Amino acid sequence: MMIQTRKRLGDLLIEAGLITEEQLQMALKDKNPKQKIGDVLIQKGFITEQQLIEVLEFQLGIPHITLYRYPFDPSLFSLVPKEIAKRRLIIPLKKEGEKLLVAMADPMDFITIDDLRLSTGFHIETAIATKDDILRAINKYYDMDEGFEDLLLDREPSVQSEEEKIVDKDSPIVKLVNQIISNAATAKASDIHIDPHDTKVVIRNRIDGVLRTERSLPKHMQSVLTARIKIMANMDITEHRIPQDGRIKMNLDFHPIDIRVSTLPTIYGEKIVLRLLDLGSALNDLNSLGFNKVNLNRFIRLIEKPTGIILITGPTGSGKSSTLYAALNRLNSEEVNIITVEDPVEYQLEGINQIQVNSNVGLTFAAGLRSILRQDPNIIMVGEIRDTETAEVAIRASLTGHLVLSTLHTNDSLGSITRLIDMGVEPFMVASSISGIVAQRLVRRVCRDCAEVQQPTKREIEIFARRGLKIDQVTRGKGCASCNMTGYKGRIGIHEVLVMDDRMRRVIMNGEPFSRLRELALENKTIFLIDDGLLKVKQGITTTEEVLRVAIPD
């Protein structure tokens, strides 16, 4: 019986016009035996979880429910332990007489329903909710208060010494830190900021590039909180006056996660930023980064050249590393020797030799690069060009027949050329070595569950007209539970790919005015950042506000 319902789900999604037959076949081909077809389709981005639930609701006749602001009854949480709730993705909602209503991510999971009936003695009724929704609710409402009272009330410290308090895995502070991290991971946050203020400690999560306050804690919890995080990251607990760096590797809900930790002494104590690296989603392929077709082809042609430098530019957090790793991933084969020198190595890649910069022993980018060149490499990735020395070694390497990939902090692709010349690299070396420059930013995607098509405003029509584009309709999210009422969910890159040609090289060597480069870039039909962004607005992927937030029209 199970087989039939499974088969029908794909057909139902096709009937509902949500996926095509090809997409279904692709998903069936790629899925491993244990995965459900619905999960594969969501993973590939063909449908959203919300859309899947609506079809399931129709197919099974089970109501679907949103847990955002749901009036939970905390007394029911004792019926379903937190571990089981997380592993099986269920959460109890309410009881009526003999019946217990539970929200499940998979209402076809009859084994779990049976277990629940036996363990609670209630007759189980089910409702469907999205996986993220259930995890968010479990993190938020389970052990909301358990054990934190002592911490919050600043009681006389119990007999337990400070030491034990931060190491014992049942102590409230340990639970609190784990909860902060797992909340952030569930919300797909990229960073957690722990900011000490005068009278309180504020915890903020950066989700899709925007910081949002998660909770405030009383000031007296600051020292134990800081100490606990430092212990996890193997830092020196006794040192409060200098910045420190560390890493935490932990398992969250049966899923490995790698965290980079950095502390900074401020006037109100140490500010801590935890950068969450989700190892599962690291290895992007180039097709999923959001390049438009023209740019993708240009970029692939660039990275497939045997020599030259390719620079990826943009501010911190604009997805440069992801693009670099995706490029390396594509070039990675047994015929080539790829060596990287990074600070720090963010993701470990199979079959690529990665070196971590260590300035304490004199292993800088430049020193690392020099020794790499004796290792007979074909492709070299330098994490970042920070100084003249690194720039010169990288450029020499590219002129002696290596492909060099690196990043630079500049605003746009043309700015990188002036930046290198300002660093003191000879213009003729810049001109002859650089084969292409990619500028990149991340914009938030319109949430697919609450997207609405609207008329463009007068100002939007003007902005588009100025770039020679016409706009008939724009898409905006009106805010729903799955995007936390922001109207945006997930991010996508916008790019500007500048391919160097001989005319541009002549302009750089002769020191002609910079404006000439821009004219040549236009003649070569370079799609500038703002244009790529506006094209994505036209496709309904993002909004004009987002594009203008990261790219400035000239």
PDB file of C-alpha atoms in Angstrom, residues 79-80 84 88 90 100 102 104 106-126:
ATOM      1  CA  LEU A  79       4.289  13.051  27.168  1.00  0.00           C
ATOM      2  CA  VAL A  80       6.835  13.255  24.343  1.00  0.00           C
ATOM      3  CA  ILE A  84      12.029  11.681  20.455  1.00  0.00           C
ATOM      4  CA  ARG A  88      10.695  11.760  14.824  1.00  0.00           C
ATOM      5  CA  ILE A  90       6.535  15.515  16.131  1.00  0.00           C
ATOM      6  CA  LEU A 100      -4.179  13.767  21.613  1.00  0.00           C
ATOM      7  CA  VAL A 102       0.080  15.966  17.384  1.00  0.00           C
ATOM      8  CA  MET A 104       3.987  15.633  12.392  1.00  0.00           C
ATOM      9  CA  ASP A 106       5.343  12.909   8.042  1.00  0.00           C
ATOM     10  CA  PRO A 107       1.792  11.820   8.954  1.00  0.00           C
ATOM     11  CA  MET A 108       2.380   8.534   7.081  1.00  0.00           C
ATOM     12  CA  ASP A 109       4.856   7.464   9.758  1.00  0.00           C
ATOM     13  CA  PHE A 110       2.575   4.854  11.324  1.00  0.00           C
ATOM     14  CA  ILE A 111       5.299   3.324  13.483  1.00  0.00           C
ATOM     15  CA  THR A 112       5.714   6.590  15.393  1.00  0.00           C
ATOM     16  CA  ILE A 113       1.937   6.967  15.755  1.00  0.00           C
ATOM     17  CA  ASP A 114       1.706   3.453  17.224  1.00  0.00           C
ATOM     18  CA  ASP A 115       4.597   4.075  19.613  1.00  0.00           C
ATOM     19  CA  LEU A 116       2.916   7.261  20.776  1.00  0.00           C
ATOM     20  CA  ARG A 117      -0.398   5.537  21.325  1.00  0.00           C
ATOM     21  CA  LEU A 118       1.261   2.873  23.459  1.00  0.00           C
ATOM     22  CA  SER A 119       3.452   5.265  25.443  1.00  0.00           C
ATOM     23  CA  THR A 120       0.772   7.878  26.161  1.00  0.00           C
ATOM     24  CA  GLY A 121      -2.405   5.803  26.225  1.00  0.00           C
ATOM     25  CA  PHE A 122      -4.222   8.402  24.126  1.00  0.00           C
ATOM     26  CA  HIS A 123      -5.881   7.979  20.776  1.00  0.00           C
ATOM     27  CA  ILE A 124      -3.598   9.894  18.381  1.00  0.00           C
ATOM     28  CA  GLU A 125      -4.889  12.392  15.831  1.00  0.00           C
ATOM     29  CA  THR A 126      -2.424  13.943  13.397  1.00  0.00           C
TER      30      THR A 126
END
